[in-house]
């Protein structure tokens, strides 16, 4: 279980990004982590993965605990050894390597080659496209395939917790459905807990058991995903479902059209 | 062309190949560090020089007890190891604390490192020429009737073996894979559980090994050692640029091409323009022309863009 206790994160010694954020991911669950751009979601993931200090950020207060161990002072590769792997935002696959080499990099820190071989088969089973494209240069894969590759790569380190930063970024609706299907299967079949950062609140809440909503470096609301979906504020701000919103948007459209005519 | 001229040409090419192999090793040292860490290491020539001096020290010390061949082989291995160690220590003490600082300042620091190393070698061994004992005979071997100095052949063979070993290392070993991953994207390499700091040190160690081997053969070819040997590091610079800063294959092929061209220019063009050091500028002329056509070098690439 991952426990983030009241952390404060500062960039370049002056910019306060997280102001006392707490969050928990219980074992075996999928937890959605929502919020608008710049709320600090990615920073939170970076704090957990340990990469933060290499980007001029620092955890000033609070602690991060994973299965009872403090991990907020560890280097990224040590965090991976403890069982937490991150799928970074924008995939970040190794473009000049083949698909197979990318997947092997995921297993870099492991020294049980028999287990690695077995997991390679498991991963190829989850992502049959990757099996077909095994020897191809990864840079030429489509966006959806790249996201699958990034997920497969992360799975190769045998994580107990996988953090996904916006897996739906830039992908079409059908591909997004596919990817979330796989995320759910990974969670159920491989017993990997998942912390899911998303802009697409709809699909994130539909595929998770619990959700956190973040604004300005703080958690402003949390609860079981079912309940969050029914909450009026969540509906208005994140799901875009209220009637008032429709009216507002209509007037904006009219205003925009009128102004455009005046100008041209 | 009669047979004599063909033999003359072959000799020029093979000798050029031997010089090129040394360039290639030095260029490899530059590229390995540049790829993994984004740092251009100006001290590569000095690292090479240290390797040569180290080999000289060991082989001179051992030659009485073991005979020249065994002493040289042992000195070769010890020097490769110590030079790798020295390069790693340089990385850990001088470059590591600068991590995250602007790349330009780190490059300036390697320039400083170059002066310190050269000063150190001069301090220990003095600035004057020192003899370099080597097992290679002075009488040339005849290969298909073409006379080739023994040291040249050994340079070519050893360099090719070493490059082959590194090629396999980068292509198939787990550590090599980690190095390539780090070269492509440091942050993601970190997130995949790769100890990037250790990879940095490893890349310097590899640069140390290729530098030492290059230095030893350079010393054996010249026959004596002076601290100014380190200027050879700058002579290898065009090879790096020609091949492309981020390509290991490019560094090797660039080095070989320039070595051969330089040597041929020296034998064929120099007499017509009244001697002069045409050799020194050939590389730069070639690089200049290639840069106009391929700004990233022969094998250098921009990132792959999905079409």
Coordinates of C-alpha atoms in Angstrom, one line a residue:
Chain A
X1 CA 0.0 0.0 0.0
X2 CA 1.2 3.4 -1.0
X3 CA 0.7 6.2 1.5
X4 CA 1.6 9.8 0.7
X5 CA 1.5 11.8 4.0
X6 CA 1.1 15.5 3.8
X7 CA 3.9 16.3 1.4
X8 CA 5.0 19.7 0.3
X9 CA 7.0 20.0 -2.9
X10 CA 9.0 23.1 -3.9
X11 CA 10.6 23.7 -7.3
X12 CA 13.8 25.8 -7.5
X13 CA 13.5 26.5 -3.8
X14 CA 10.7 29.0 -4.3
X15 CA 7.7 27.7 -6.2
X16 CA 5.4 25.8 -3.9
X17 CA 3.6 23.1 -6.0
X18 CA 2.2 20.7 -3.6
X19 CA 0.8 22.1 -0.3
X20 CA 0.3 19.2 2.1
X21 CA -1.0 16.5 -0.2
X22 CA -2.1 13.1 1.2
X23 CA -3.2 10.1 -0.8
X24 CA -3.4 6.3 -0.4
X25 CA -3.4 3.5 -2.9
X26 CA -4.5 0.3 -1.2
X27 CA -3.1 -3.0 -2.5
X28 CA -4.9 -4.5 -5.5
X29 CA -7.0 -1.4 -6.3
X30 CA -7.1 1.1 -9.2
X31 CA -7.2 4.7 -7.9
X32 CA -8.0 7.6 -10.2
X33 CA -6.3 10.9 -9.6
X34 CA -8.0 13.8 -11.4
X35 CA -7.4 17.5 -11.7
X36 CA -7.0 20.2 -14.2
X37 CA -3.7 21.1 -15.9
X38 CA -1.1 22.4 -13.5
X39 CA -2.8 21.1 -10.4
X40 CA 0.3 19.1 -9.5
X41 CA -0.7 15.5 -10.5
X42 CA 2.5 14.8 -12.4
X43 CA 4.5 16.4 -9.7
X44 CA 3.0 14.0 -7.2
X45 CA 3.9 11.0 -9.3
X46 CA 7.5 12.4 -9.8
X47 CA 7.8 12.8 -6.0
X48 CA 6.9 9.1 -5.5
X49 CA 9.2 7.9 -8.3
X50 CA 12.1 9.9 -7.0
X51 CA 12.8 11.7 -10.2
X52 CA 11.8 15.0 -8.7
X53 CA 15.2 15.9 -7.3
X54 CA 16.7 15.6 -10.8
X55 CA 14.3 18.3 -12.0
X56 CA 15.2 20.9 -9.4
X57 CA 12.3 19.9 -7.2
X58 CA 12.4 18.9 -3.5
X59 CA 10.1 17.3 -0.9
X60 CA 10.3 19.7 2.0
X61 CA 7.7 18.2 4.3
X62 CA 5.9 15.0 4.8
X63 CA 6.7 11.4 3.8
X64 CA 6.0 8.7 1.3
X65 CA 5.5 5.2 2.5
X66 CA 5.3 2.0 0.5
X67 CA 4.4 -1.2 2.3
X68 CA 5.6 0.3 5.6
X69 CA 9.0 1.6 4.2
X70 CA 9.9 5.2 3.8
X71 CA 10.8 5.8 0.1
X72 CA 10.8 9.6 -0.4
X73 CA 14.6 9.8 0.0
X74 CA 15.4 7.0 -2.5
X75 CA 16.8 7.4 -6.0
X76 CA 14.5 6.5 -8.9
X77 CA 16.2 3.1 -9.6
X78 CA 15.9 2.2 -5.9
X79 CA 12.2 3.0 -6.0
X80 CA 11.8 0.7 -9.0
X81 CA 13.5 -2.1 -7.0
X82 CA 11.0 -1.6 -4.2
X83 CA 8.2 -2.4 -6.7
X84 CA 6.9 1.0 -8.0
X85 CA 7.2 1.7 -11.7
X86 CA 5.9 4.7 -13.6
X87 CA 4.6 5.0 -17.1
X88 CA 5.6 8.6 -17.9
X89 CA 3.4 11.1 -19.5
X90 CA 3.7 11.1 -23.3
X91 CA 4.9 7.5 -23.4
X92 CA 8.6 8.3 -23.6
X93 CA 9.5 5.0 -25.3
X94 CA 13.1 4.6 -26.5
X95 CA 12.4 5.5 -30.1
X96 CA 15.7 4.3 -31.7
X97 CA 15.5 0.8 -30.2
X98 CA 13.4 -2.1 -31.3
X99 CA 10.1 -3.0 -29.6
X100 CA 11.8 -6.0 -28.0
X101 CA 14.7 -4.0 -26.7
X102 CA 12.4 -1.5 -25.2
X103 CA 10.6 -4.2 -23.3
X104 CA 14.0 -5.6 -22.1
X105 CA 15.0 -2.2 -20.7
X106 CA 12.0 -2.5 -18.4
X107 CA 13.6 -5.6 -16.9
X108 CA 17.0 -3.9 -16.5
X109 CA 17.1 -4.0 -12.8
X110 CA 16.1 -7.7 -12.5
X111 CA 18.6 -10.5 -12.3
X112 CA 16.4 -13.5 -12.6
X113 CA 16.7 -14.2 -16.4
X114 CA 14.2 -17.1 -16.2
X115 CA 11.6 -14.9 -14.7
X116 CA 12.3 -12.2 -17.2
X117 CA 11.7 -14.7 -20.1
X118 CA 8.4 -15.8 -18.5
X119 CA 7.2 -12.2 -18.0
X120 CA 8.2 -11.4 -21.6
X121 CA 5.7 -14.0 -22.7
X122 CA 3.1 -12.7 -20.3
X123 CA 3.5 -9.1 -21.5
X124 CA 3.4 -10.3 -25.2
X125 CA 0.1 -12.1 -24.3
X126 CA -1.4 -8.8 -23.0
X127 CA -0.3 -6.8 -26.0
X128 CA -0.5 -9.0 -29.1
X129 CA 0.3 -6.1 -31.4
X130 CA 3.7 -5.8 -29.8
X131 CA 4.4 -9.5 -30.5
X132 CA 3.8 -8.8 -34.2
X133 CA 6.1 -5.8 -34.2
X134 CA 8.8 -7.3 -32.0
X135 CA 11.7 -6.4 -34.3
X136 CA 10.5 -3.0 -35.5
X137 CA 12.0 0.3 -34.5
X138 CA 9.8 1.7 -31.7
X139 CA 9.8 5.2 -33.1
X140 CA 7.6 4.2 -36.0
X141 CA 4.8 2.7 -33.9
X142 CA 1.4 4.5 -33.8
X143 CA 0.5 6.5 -30.7
X144 CA -1.7 3.7 -29.3
X145 CA 1.0 1.1 -29.9
X146 CA 3.5 3.3 -28.2
X147 CA 1.3 3.6 -25.1
X148 CA 1.0 -0.2 -25.0
X149 CA 4.7 -0.5 -25.4
X150 CA 5.3 2.0 -22.5
X151 CA 2.9 0.0 -20.3
X152 CA 4.5 -3.3 -21.3
X153 CA 7.9 -1.9 -20.5
X154 CA 6.8 -0.8 -17.1
X155 CA 5.2 -4.3 -16.4
X156 CA 8.6 -6.0 -17.0
X157 CA 10.0 -4.7 -13.8
X158 CA 7.3 -6.8 -12.0
X159 CA 5.8 -3.8 -10.1
X160 CA 3.4 -4.1 -7.3
X161 CA 2.3 -0.6 -8.0
X162 CA 2.2 1.0 -11.4
X163 CA 1.6 4.7 -11.9
X164 CA 0.3 5.8 -15.2
X165 CA 0.5 9.4 -16.2
X166 CA -2.3 10.2 -18.6
X167 CA -2.4 7.0 -20.7
X168 CA -5.2 8.4 -22.9
X169 CA -3.1 11.5 -24.0
X170 CA -3.6 12.1 -27.7
X171 CA -5.3 8.8 -28.4
X172 CA -8.6 8.1 -30.2
X173 CA -11.6 6.9 -28.1
X174 CA -11.5 3.3 -29.3
X175 CA -7.8 3.0 -28.6
X176 CA -8.4 4.5 -25.1
X177 CA -11.0 1.8 -24.5
X178 CA -8.5 -0.9 -25.4
X179 CA -5.8 0.5 -23.2
X180 CA -8.1 0.8 -20.2
X181 CA -9.3 -2.7 -20.8
X182 CA -5.7 -3.9 -20.6
X183 CA -5.1 -1.8 -17.5
X184 CA -8.0 -3.5 -15.8
X185 CA -6.7 -6.9 -16.8
X186 CA -3.3 -6.2 -15.5
X187 CA -4.8 -5.1 -12.2
X188 CA -6.9 -8.3 -11.9
X189 CA -4.7 -10.9 -13.4
X190 CA -1.3 -9.7 -12.2
X191 CA -2.5 -8.2 -8.9
X192 CA -0.8 -4.8 -9.7
X193 CA -2.2 -1.8 -7.9
X194 CA -2.6 1.2 -10.1
X195 CA -2.5 4.9 -9.6
X196 CA -4.1 6.5 -12.6
X197 CA -3.6 10.2 -13.5
X198 CA -6.1 11.3 -16.0
X199 CA -7.7 14.3 -17.7
X200 CA -10.5 12.1 -19.1
X201 CA -12.5 12.0 -15.8
X202 CA -15.3 9.9 -17.4
X203 CA -13.2 6.9 -18.3
X204 CA -10.9 7.2 -15.2
X205 CA -13.9 7.1 -12.8
X206 CA -15.5 4.2 -14.8
X207 CA -12.4 2.1 -14.4
X208 CA -11.4 2.7 -10.8
X209 CA -12.6 1.9 -7.3
X210 CA -11.6 5.1 -5.6
X211 CA -10.8 8.7 -6.8
X212 CA -9.0 11.8 -5.7
X213 CA -9.6 15.2 -7.1
X214 CA -6.8 17.8 -6.9
X215 CA -6.7 21.5 -7.3
X216 CA -3.8 23.9 -6.7
X217 CA -1.6 21.4 -5.0
X218 CA -4.2 20.0 -2.7
X219 CA -6.7 17.2 -2.6
X220 CA -10.1 18.9 -2.6
X221 CA -12.3 15.9 -2.8
X222 CA -12.0 12.1 -2.5
X223 CA -14.3 9.1 -2.4
X224 CA -15.4 5.9 -4.1
X225 CA -15.5 6.4 -7.8
X226 CA -19.2 5.5 -8.0
X227 CA -20.0 8.3 -5.6
X228 CA -17.8 10.9 -7.3
X229 CA -19.5 10.2 -10.6
X230 CA -22.8 11.2 -9.0
X231 CA -21.5 14.3 -7.2
X232 CA -22.9 17.5 -8.7
X233 CA -19.7 19.5 -8.6
X234 CA -17.7 16.8 -10.2
X235 CA -20.4 16.5 -12.9
X236 CA -20.2 20.2 -13.6
X237 CA -16.4 20.7 -13.5
X238 CA -15.0 17.4 -14.8
X239 CA -17.7 15.5 -16.7
X240 CA -19.4 18.5 -18.4
X241 CA -22.9 17.3 -17.8
X242 CA -25.0 20.1 -16.4
X243 CA -27.7 22.0 -18.4
X244 CA -26.3 25.3 -17.3
X245 CA -23.0 24.5 -18.9
X246 CA -24.8 24.0 -22.2
X247 CA -26.3 27.4 -22.1
X248 CA -23.0 29.0 -21.2
X249 CA -21.3 27.4 -24.1
X250 CA -24.0 28.4 -26.5
X251 CA -23.7 32.1 -25.6
X252 CA -19.9 31.9 -25.9
X253 CA -20.3 30.5 -29.4
X254 CA -22.6 33.3 -30.4
X255 CA -20.3 35.9 -28.9
X256 CA -17.4 34.4 -30.8
X257 CA -19.2 34.5 -34.1
X258 CA -20.4 38.0 -33.7
X259 CA -17.0 39.3 -32.9
X260 CA -15.5 37.5 -35.8
X261 CA -17.9 39.2 -38.2
X262 CA -17.0 42.6 -36.8
X263 CA -13.4 42.0 -37.2
X264 CA -13.6 40.7 -40.8
Chain B
X1 CA 49.3 1.7 -63.2
X2 CA 52.1 -0.8 -62.9
X3 CA 52.5 -3.3 -60.0
X4 CA 54.8 -1.0 -58.2
X5 CA 52.4 1.8 -58.0
X6 CA 49.6 -0.5 -56.8
X7 CA 51.8 -1.7 -54.0
X8 CA 52.6 1.8 -53.1
X9 CA 48.9 2.7 -53.0
X10 CA 48.1 -0.4 -50.9
X11 CA 50.9 0.6 -48.5
X12 CA 49.4 4.1 -48.2
X13 CA 45.9 2.7 -47.6
X14 CA 47.0 0.2 -44.9
X15 CA 49.2 2.7 -43.1
X16 CA 46.3 5.2 -43.3
X17 CA 44.1 2.5 -41.9
X18 CA 46.4 2.1 -38.9
X19 CA 46.4 5.9 -38.2
X20 CA 42.6 5.9 -38.8
X21 CA 42.2 3.1 -36.2
X22 CA 43.8 5.2 -33.6
X23 CA 41.5 8.2 -34.6
X24 CA 38.6 5.8 -34.4
X25 CA 39.4 4.7 -30.9
X26 CA 39.8 8.3 -29.7
X27 CA 36.6 9.3 -31.5
X28 CA 34.8 6.3 -29.9
X29 CA 35.9 7.7 -26.5
X30 CA 34.4 11.1 -27.3
X31 CA 31.1 9.7 -28.7
X32 CA 30.5 7.2 -25.8
X33 CA 30.7 9.9 -23.3
X34 CA 28.8 12.4 -25.4
X35 CA 25.9 10.0 -26.1
X36 CA 25.4 8.9 -22.5
X37 CA 26.0 12.2 -20.7
X38 CA 25.6 15.0 -23.3
X39 CA 29.1 16.2 -22.3
X40 CA 31.8 16.8 -24.8
X41 CA 34.9 15.6 -23.0
X42 CA 37.9 17.7 -24.0
X43 CA 40.2 15.7 -21.8
X44 CA 40.0 12.6 -24.0
X45 CA 43.4 13.3 -25.6
X46 CA 44.9 13.6 -22.1
X47 CA 43.3 10.4 -21.0
X48 CA 44.9 8.7 -24.0
X49 CA 48.2 10.2 -23.1
X50 CA 48.0 9.0 -19.5
X51 CA 47.3 5.5 -20.9
X52 CA 50.4 5.6 -23.0
X53 CA 52.6 6.8 -20.1
X54 CA 51.1 4.2 -17.8
X55 CA 51.9 1.5 -20.4
X56 CA 55.4 2.8 -20.7
X57 CA 55.9 2.8 -17.0
X58 CA 54.8 -0.8 -16.6
X59 CA 56.6 -2.2 -19.6
X60 CA 59.8 -0.5 -18.7
X61 CA 59.5 -1.8 -15.1
X62 CA 58.7 -5.4 -16.2
X63 CA 60.8 -5.8 -19.3
X64 CA 63.9 -7.0 -17.3
X65 CA 62.0 -9.8 -15.6
X66 CA 59.5 -11.1 -18.2
X67 CA 61.0 -10.3 -21.6
X68 CA 59.5 -7.7 -23.9
X69 CA 56.4 -9.5 -25.3
X70 CA 55.0 -10.5 -21.9
X71 CA 55.9 -7.2 -20.3
X72 CA 54.2 -5.3 -23.1
X73 CA 51.1 -7.4 -23.0
X74 CA 50.9 -7.1 -19.2
X75 CA 51.5 -3.4 -19.4
X76 CA 48.8 -3.1 -22.1
X77 CA 46.2 -4.7 -19.7
X78 CA 47.3 -2.8 -16.6
X79 CA 47.3 0.5 -18.5
X80 CA 43.8 -0.1 -19.9
X81 CA 42.6 -0.9 -16.4
X82 CA 44.3 2.0 -14.6
X83 CA 43.2 4.5 -17.3
X84 CA 39.6 3.3 -17.0
X85 CA 39.9 3.8 -13.3
X86 CA 41.4 7.3 -13.7
X87 CA 38.6 8.2 -16.1
X88 CA 36.0 6.9 -13.7
X89 CA 37.5 8.8 -10.8
X90 CA 37.6 12.0 -13.0
X91 CA 33.9 11.5 -13.7
X92 CA 33.0 10.9 -10.0
X93 CA 35.0 13.7 -8.5
X94 CA 35.0 16.4 -11.2
X95 CA 31.9 15.9 -13.4
X96 CA 29.4 14.3 -11.1
X97 CA 29.1 17.3 -8.7
X98 CA 28.2 19.4 -11.7
X99 CA 25.2 17.2 -12.7
X100 CA 22.2 19.4 -13.5
X101 CA 24.4 22.5 -14.2
X102 CA 24.5 24.0 -17.7
X103 CA 26.2 21.7 -20.2
X104 CA 28.6 24.5 -21.2
X105 CA 30.1 24.8 -17.7
X106 CA 30.6 21.1 -17.6
X107 CA 32.4 21.2 -20.9
X108 CA 34.7 24.0 -19.6
X109 CA 35.4 21.8 -16.6
X110 CA 36.6 19.0 -18.9
X111 CA 38.9 21.5 -20.5
X112 CA 40.3 22.3 -17.1
X113 CA 40.6 18.6 -16.4
X114 CA 42.6 18.3 -19.6
X115 CA 45.2 20.9 -18.4
X116 CA 45.4 19.3 -15.0
X117 CA 46.0 15.8 -16.5
X118 CA 48.7 17.1 -18.9
X119 CA 50.3 19.1 -16.0
X120 CA 50.2 16.0 -13.8
X121 CA 51.9 13.8 -16.4
X122 CA 54.5 16.5 -17.0
X123 CA 55.1 16.7 -13.3
X124 CA 55.6 13.0 -12.9
X125 CA 57.5 12.1 -16.1
X126 CA 58.9 15.4 -17.2
X127 CA 58.4 17.2 -20.5
X128 CA 61.2 15.6 -22.4
X129 CA 61.0 12.7 -24.8
X130 CA 61.0 9.2 -23.2
X131 CA 61.7 6.0 -25.1
X132 CA 58.8 3.6 -25.4
X133 CA 59.9 -0.1 -25.5
X134 CA 57.7 -2.2 -27.6
X135 CA 57.8 -5.8 -28.9
X136 CA 57.2 -4.9 -32.6
X137 CA 60.1 -5.4 -35.0
X138 CA 61.3 -2.4 -37.0
X139 CA 61.8 -4.5 -40.2
X140 CA 58.6 -4.3 -42.2
X141 CA 56.5 -7.4 -42.9
X142 CA 55.7 -8.3 -46.5
X143 CA 52.0 -8.8 -47.0
X144 CA 51.5 -9.9 -50.7
X145 CA 54.7 -8.0 -51.4
X146 CA 53.6 -4.8 -49.7
X147 CA 55.9 -3.8 -46.9
X148 CA 54.0 -2.9 -43.8
X149 CA 55.4 -2.1 -40.4
X150 CA 54.5 -4.7 -37.8
X151 CA 53.1 -2.2 -35.4
X152 CA 50.6 -0.9 -38.0
X153 CA 49.2 -4.4 -38.4
X154 CA 48.8 -4.9 -34.7
X155 CA 47.2 -1.5 -34.4
X156 CA 44.6 -2.4 -37.0
X157 CA 43.9 -5.9 -35.7
X158 CA 43.6 -4.9 -32.0
X159 CA 41.4 -1.9 -32.7
X160 CA 39.1 -3.9 -34.9
X161 CA 38.8 -6.6 -32.2
X162 CA 38.1 -3.9 -29.5
X163 CA 35.5 -2.2 -31.6
X164 CA 33.8 -5.5 -32.3
X165 CA 33.7 -6.3 -28.6
X166 CA 32.1 -2.9 -27.9
X167 CA 29.6 -3.4 -30.8
X168 CA 28.5 -6.7 -29.2
X169 CA 28.4 -5.1 -25.8
X170 CA 26.1 -2.3 -26.9
X171 CA 23.9 -4.5 -29.0
X172 CA 23.4 -7.6 -26.8
X173 CA 24.4 -7.1 -23.2
X174 CA 22.1 -5.8 -20.5
X175 CA 24.5 -3.1 -19.4
X176 CA 24.9 -2.0 -23.0
X177 CA 21.2 -1.8 -23.4
X178 CA 21.1 0.4 -20.3
X179 CA 23.7 2.7 -21.8
X180 CA 21.8 3.1 -25.0
X181 CA 18.6 3.8 -23.1
X182 CA 20.4 6.4 -21.0
X183 CA 21.8 7.9 -24.2
X184 CA 18.4 8.3 -25.6
X185 CA 16.4 9.6 -22.6
X186 CA 18.0 10.0 -19.2
X187 CA 14.9 10.6 -17.3
X188 CA 13.0 7.6 -18.6
X189 CA 16.1 5.5 -18.1
X190 CA 16.0 6.5 -14.4
X191 CA 12.3 5.6 -14.2
X192 CA 13.0 2.1 -15.7
X193 CA 15.3 1.3 -12.8
X194 CA 18.6 2.1 -14.5
X195 CA 21.2 3.6 -12.2
X196 CA 22.0 6.4 -14.5
X197 CA 24.9 7.7 -12.4
X198 CA 26.6 4.3 -12.7
X199 CA 26.1 4.4 -16.4
X200 CA 27.8 7.8 -16.6
X201 CA 30.8 6.4 -14.8
X202 CA 30.8 3.4 -17.0
X203 CA 30.9 5.5 -20.2
X204 CA 33.9 7.3 -18.9
X205 CA 35.6 4.0 -18.0
X206 CA 35.0 2.8 -21.6
X207 CA 36.4 6.0 -22.9
X208 CA 39.4 5.4 -20.7
X209 CA 39.9 1.9 -22.1
X210 CA 39.7 2.9 -25.8
X211 CA 41.9 6.0 -25.0
X212 CA 44.6 3.8 -23.4
X213 CA 44.6 1.4 -26.3
X214 CA 44.8 4.2 -28.8
X215 CA 47.6 5.9 -26.8
X216 CA 49.6 2.7 -26.5
X217 CA 49.6 2.1 -30.2
X218 CA 50.3 5.7 -31.0
X219 CA 53.3 5.6 -28.6
X220 CA 54.4 2.3 -30.2
X221 CA 54.1 3.8 -33.7
X222 CA 56.0 7.0 -32.8
X223 CA 58.5 5.2 -30.7
X224 CA 58.7 7.7 -27.9
X225 CA 56.5 9.7 -25.6
X226 CA 56.1 13.4 -25.0
X227 CA 53.2 15.1 -23.2
X228 CA 52.3 16.7 -26.4
X229 CA 51.0 13.3 -27.5
X230 CA 47.7 14.6 -26.1
X231 CA 47.2 16.9 -29.1
X232 CA 46.3 13.8 -31.0
X233 CA 43.0 14.0 -29.2
X234 CA 42.2 17.2 -31.1
X235 CA 43.3 15.5 -34.4
X236 CA 40.6 12.9 -33.8
X237 CA 38.0 15.7 -33.4
X238 CA 37.2 15.8 -37.2
X239 CA 36.5 12.1 -37.1
X240 CA 33.8 12.6 -34.5
X241 CA 32.3 15.5 -36.4
X242 CA 32.5 13.6 -39.7
X243 CA 30.8 10.5 -38.3
X244 CA 28.2 12.3 -36.4
X245 CA 28.4 13.2 -32.7
X246 CA 25.9 10.6 -31.6
X247 CA 26.9 7.6 -33.7
X248 CA 29.4 5.0 -32.6
X249 CA 29.5 3.5 -36.0
X250 CA 30.1 7.0 -37.4
X251 CA 33.0 7.6 -35.1
X252 CA 34.7 4.4 -36.2
X253 CA 34.1 4.8 -39.9
X254 CA 34.9 8.6 -39.7
X255 CA 38.2 7.8 -38.0
X256 CA 39.1 5.2 -40.6
X257 CA 38.2 7.4 -43.6
X258 CA 40.1 10.4 -42.3
X259 CA 43.2 8.3 -41.5
X260 CA 43.3 6.8 -45.0
X261 CA 42.6 10.2 -46.7
X262 CA 45.2 12.0 -44.6
X263 CA 47.8 9.4 -45.4
X264 CA 47.0 9.3 -49.2
X265 CA 47.1 13.1 -49.3
X266 CA 50.4 13.0 -47.6
X267 CA 51.9 10.7 -50.2
X268 CA 50.2 11.9 -53.4
X269 CA 49.4 15.6 -53.0
X270 CA 52.1 16.9 -50.8
X271 CA 55.0 16.4 -53.3
X272 CA 53.1 18.5 -55.9
X273 CA 52.6 21.5 -53.7
X274 CA 56.2 21.6 -52.4
X275 CA 55.8 19.5 -49.3
X276 CA 54.1 21.3 -46.5
X277 CA 51.8 19.8 -43.9
X278 CA 48.9 18.9 -46.2
X279 CA 48.2 15.9 -43.8
X280 CA 47.1 18.2 -41.0
X281 CA 44.5 20.0 -43.0
X282 CA 43.1 17.2 -45.1
X283 CA 40.7 16.1 -42.4
X284 CA 39.3 19.5 -41.9
X285 CA 38.7 20.0 -45.6
X286 CA 36.8 16.7 -45.8
X287 CA 34.8 17.6 -42.8
X288 CA 34.0 21.0 -44.2
X289 CA 32.7 19.5 -47.4
X290 CA 30.7 16.8 -45.7
X291 CA 29.1 19.3 -43.2
X292 CA 27.7 21.3 -46.1
X293 CA 25.9 18.2 -47.4
X294 CA 25.1 16.4 -44.2
X295 CA 25.1 18.8 -41.2
X296 CA 24.6 16.0 -38.7
X297 CA 27.6 14.1 -40.0
X298 CA 27.6 10.9 -42.0
X299 CA 25.8 8.8 -39.5
X300 CA 24.6 11.3 -37.0
X301 CA 20.8 11.6 -36.8
X302 CA 18.2 13.9 -35.6
X303 CA 15.6 12.1 -33.5
X304 CA 13.3 9.7 -35.4
X305 CA 10.2 11.5 -36.4
X306 CA 7.1 9.4 -37.0
X307 CA 5.9 9.9 -40.6

